[in-house]
């Protein structure tokens, strides 16, 4: 279901089930009103560069923690994706910022841009779904030089 992004717009949803014999159930319905986002987020930095883990750089490949700042009140949890893989984070204490420490180990095979995106934010019983692509942080994994055998 897609609704207008005009605040105050109301849409009506009706559903029913159909059996294998084509018999229909009673109709269930609900009205949904578009409300403004209660919570929003921004990353303290838009991107970071990371050198990959190699035998010459065994501690490399790890992205630095990135601070997420929230508006709209104290946040209990949020959902983010890293390269499309979803993770839910519950803040130990509801707050207006969080230091997201990623457990990464990027190698030369991972060279390129990796995107963290905030998908939704929950405070109390309200969840604000963030517009696609609106809250992102990019991890740019550099390419380590390759050398040929020296013997």
mmCIF file of C-alpha atoms in Angstrom:
data_model
loop_
_atom_site.group_PDB
_atom_site.id
_atom_site.type_symbol
_atom_site.label_atom_id
_atom_site.label_comp_id
_atom_site.label_asym_id
_atom_site.label_seq_id
_atom_site.Cartn_x
_atom_site.Cartn_y
_atom_site.Cartn_z
ATOM 1 C CA UNK A 1 0.000 0.000 0.000
ATOM 2 C CA UNK A 2 1.359 3.390 -0.920
ATOM 3 C CA UNK A 3 0.009 6.561 0.642
ATOM 4 C CA UNK A 4 0.515 10.169 -0.313
ATOM 5 C CA UNK A 5 3.297 11.850 1.648
ATOM 6 C CA UNK A 6 0.933 14.725 2.383
ATOM 7 C CA UNK A 7 0.505 14.989 6.144
ATOM 8 C CA UNK A 8 -3.090 14.453 7.209
ATOM 9 C CA UNK A 9 -4.009 12.335 4.187
ATOM 10 C CA UNK A 10 -6.127 9.324 5.169
ATOM 11 C CA UNK A 11 -6.268 6.053 3.271
ATOM 12 C CA UNK A 12 -8.726 3.208 3.750
ATOM 13 C CA UNK A 13 -7.565 -0.418 3.661
ATOM 14 C CA UNK A 14 -9.933 -3.387 3.359
ATOM 15 C CA UNK A 15 -8.893 -7.038 3.298
ATOM 16 C CA UNK A 16 -10.598 -10.407 3.092
ATOM 17 C CA UNK A 17 -9.433 -13.993 2.687
ATOM 18 C CA UNK A 18 -10.471 -16.336 -0.109
ATOM 19 C CA UNK A 19 -10.602 -20.110 0.412
ATOM 20 C CA UNK A 20 -9.500 -22.717 -2.125
ATOM 21 C CA UNK A 21 -13.209 -23.053 -3.003
ATOM 22 C CA UNK A 22 -13.390 -19.311 -3.730
ATOM 23 C CA UNK A 23 -15.409 -18.481 -0.588
ATOM 24 C CA UNK A 24 -14.689 -15.061 0.914
ATOM 25 C CA UNK A 25 -14.332 -14.182 4.586
ATOM 26 C CA UNK A 26 -15.783 -11.148 6.312
ATOM 27 C CA UNK A 27 -14.069 -7.874 5.397
ATOM 28 C CA UNK A 28 -11.694 -6.270 7.902
ATOM 29 C CA UNK A 29 -10.810 -2.616 7.420
ATOM 30 C CA UNK A 30 -8.765 0.199 8.893
ATOM 31 C CA UNK A 31 -8.212 3.882 8.161
ATOM 32 C CA UNK A 32 -4.587 5.040 8.144
ATOM 33 C CA UNK A 33 -3.662 8.722 8.445
ATOM 34 C CA UNK A 34 -0.260 10.001 7.325
ATOM 35 C CA UNK A 35 1.523 11.621 10.261
ATOM 36 C CA UNK A 36 4.781 13.587 10.255
ATOM 37 C CA UNK A 37 7.943 11.706 11.202
ATOM 38 C CA UNK A 38 8.264 11.763 14.959
ATOM 39 C CA UNK A 39 11.925 10.711 14.961
ATOM 40 C CA UNK A 40 14.698 11.451 12.511
ATOM 41 C CA UNK A 41 18.424 10.716 12.493
ATOM 42 C CA UNK A 42 21.672 12.071 11.094
ATOM 43 C CA UNK A 43 25.164 10.629 11.072
ATOM 44 C CA UNK A 44 27.834 12.865 12.645
ATOM 45 C CA UNK A 45 29.998 12.178 9.574
ATOM 46 C CA UNK A 46 28.831 11.344 6.062
ATOM 47 C CA UNK A 47 31.599 8.871 5.274
ATOM 48 C CA UNK A 48 34.903 7.359 6.263
ATOM 49 C CA UNK A 49 37.839 5.765 4.451
ATOM 50 C CA UNK A 50 39.198 2.411 5.590
ATOM 51 C CA UNK A 51 42.392 0.619 4.585
ATOM 52 C CA UNK A 52 41.760 -3.109 4.170
ATOM 53 C CA UNK A 53 43.128 -5.856 6.380
ATOM 54 C CA UNK A 54 46.270 -7.408 4.875
ATOM 55 C CA UNK A 55 49.216 -9.354 6.252
ATOM 56 C CA UNK A 56 51.112 -6.040 6.272
ATOM 57 C CA UNK A 57 48.176 -4.317 8.010
ATOM 58 C CA UNK A 58 46.671 -7.026 10.263
ATOM 59 C CA UNK A 59 44.671 -4.545 12.349
ATOM 60 C CA UNK A 60 43.188 -2.846 9.265
ATOM 61 C CA UNK A 61 39.762 -3.329 7.761
ATOM 62 C CA UNK A 62 37.791 -2.123 10.753
ATOM 63 C CA UNK A 63 35.492 0.871 10.317
ATOM 64 C CA UNK A 64 35.524 3.441 13.112
ATOM 65 C CA UNK A 65 32.454 3.830 15.296
ATOM 66 C CA UNK A 66 30.065 6.438 13.922
ATOM 67 C CA UNK A 67 27.793 8.656 16.005
ATOM 68 C CA UNK A 68 24.092 8.795 15.132
ATOM 69 C CA UNK A 69 22.162 11.818 16.404
ATOM 70 C CA UNK A 70 18.387 11.547 16.812
ATOM 71 C CA UNK A 71 15.737 14.251 16.920
ATOM 72 C CA UNK A 72 12.171 13.986 18.205
ATOM 73 C CA UNK A 73 12.927 12.730 21.727
ATOM 74 C CA UNK A 74 14.580 9.760 23.380
ATOM 75 C CA UNK A 75 15.022 6.751 21.117
ATOM 76 C CA UNK A 76 14.689 3.165 22.384
ATOM 77 C CA UNK A 77 15.891 1.344 19.271
ATOM 78 C CA UNK A 78 16.594 1.675 15.577
ATOM 79 C CA UNK A 79 17.086 -0.548 12.553
ATOM 80 C CA UNK A 80 19.965 -0.088 10.142
ATOM 81 C CA UNK A 81 21.246 -1.948 7.120
ATOM 82 C CA UNK A 82 24.867 -2.454 6.113
ATOM 83 C CA UNK A 83 24.997 -3.406 2.450
ATOM 84 C CA UNK A 84 21.342 -4.447 2.692
ATOM 85 C CA UNK A 85 21.708 -6.689 5.757
ATOM 86 C CA UNK A 86 19.333 -5.537 8.492
ATOM 87 C CA UNK A 87 20.289 -5.184 12.167
ATOM 88 C CA UNK A 88 18.205 -3.948 15.103
ATOM 89 C CA UNK A 89 19.988 -1.992 17.844
ATOM 90 C CA UNK A 90 18.405 -1.440 21.254
ATOM 91 C CA UNK A 91 19.960 1.443 23.151
ATOM 92 C CA UNK A 92 21.039 0.444 26.681
ATOM 93 C CA UNK A 93 19.437 3.682 27.925
ATOM 94 C CA UNK A 94 16.957 5.611 25.739
ATOM 95 C CA UNK A 95 18.695 8.687 24.358
ATOM 96 C CA UNK A 96 19.221 11.174 21.566
ATOM 97 C CA UNK A 97 22.532 9.828 20.244
ATOM 98 C CA UNK A 98 24.291 6.509 19.856
ATOM 99 C CA UNK A 99 27.825 5.430 18.924
ATOM 100 C CA UNK A 100 27.442 2.614 16.400
ATOM 101 C CA UNK A 101 30.523 0.411 16.614
ATOM 102 C CA UNK A 102 30.621 -1.885 13.604
ATOM 103 C CA UNK A 103 32.387 -5.205 13.818
ATOM 104 C CA UNK A 104 33.955 -5.226 10.365
ATOM 105 C CA UNK A 105 36.970 -6.870 8.814
ATOM 106 C CA UNK A 106 37.103 -5.496 5.276
ATOM 107 C CA UNK A 107 39.776 -6.942 2.981
ATOM 108 C CA UNK A 108 40.940 -6.081 -0.552
ATOM 109 C CA UNK A 109 38.086 -8.257 -1.819
ATOM 110 C CA UNK A 110 35.678 -5.764 -0.190
ATOM 111 C CA UNK A 111 37.178 -2.676 -1.859
ATOM 112 C CA UNK A 112 34.568 -0.065 -2.745
ATOM 113 C CA UNK A 113 31.684 1.711 -1.057
ATOM 114 C CA UNK A 114 29.661 0.058 1.732
ATOM 115 C CA UNK A 115 26.521 1.866 2.862
ATOM 116 C CA UNK A 116 24.983 2.026 6.329
ATOM 117 C CA UNK A 117 21.373 3.232 6.208
ATOM 118 C CA UNK A 118 18.994 3.981 9.074
ATOM 119 C CA UNK A 119 15.680 2.324 8.153
ATOM 120 C CA UNK A 120 13.482 3.009 11.176
ATOM 121 C CA UNK A 121 13.625 4.609 14.612
ATOM 122 C CA UNK A 122 11.474 3.714 17.639
ATOM 123 C CA UNK A 123 10.830 5.821 20.709
ATOM 124 C CA UNK A 124 8.203 4.647 23.186
ATOM 125 C CA UNK A 125 5.508 2.981 21.084
ATOM 126 C CA UNK A 126 6.041 5.097 17.948
ATOM 127 C CA UNK A 127 8.176 3.900 15.046
ATOM 128 C CA UNK A 128 9.200 6.355 12.334
ATOM 129 C CA UNK A 129 10.110 4.731 9.027
ATOM 130 C CA UNK A 130 12.872 6.754 7.375
ATOM 131 C CA UNK A 131 12.575 7.616 3.661
ATOM 132 C CA UNK A 132 14.741 5.316 1.546
ATOM 133 C CA UNK A 133 18.276 6.687 1.207
ATOM 134 C CA UNK A 134 17.705 9.666 3.506
ATOM 135 C CA UNK A 135 20.028 8.689 6.381
ATOM 136 C CA UNK A 136 23.247 7.090 5.137
ATOM 137 C CA UNK A 137 26.911 6.782 6.063
ATOM 138 C CA UNK A 138 29.381 5.386 3.533
ATOM 139 C CA UNK A 139 32.431 3.292 4.373
ATOM 140 C CA UNK A 140 34.923 3.563 1.512
ATOM 141 C CA UNK A 141 37.259 0.570 1.589
ATOM 142 C CA UNK A 142 40.450 1.470 -0.233
ATOM 143 C CA UNK A 143 42.464 -1.004 -2.308
ATOM 144 C CA UNK A 144 45.802 -2.033 -0.827
ATOM 145 C CA UNK A 145 48.616 -2.256 -3.365
ATOM 146 C CA UNK A 146 49.575 -5.707 -4.603
ATOM 147 C CA UNK A 147 53.186 -6.786 -4.958
ATOM 148 C CA UNK A 148 54.588 -9.709 -6.868
ATOM 149 C CA UNK A 149 57.021 -12.184 -5.380
ATOM 150 C CA UNK A 150 60.419 -10.688 -4.601
ATOM 151 C CA UNK A 151 62.297 -13.930 -5.240
#
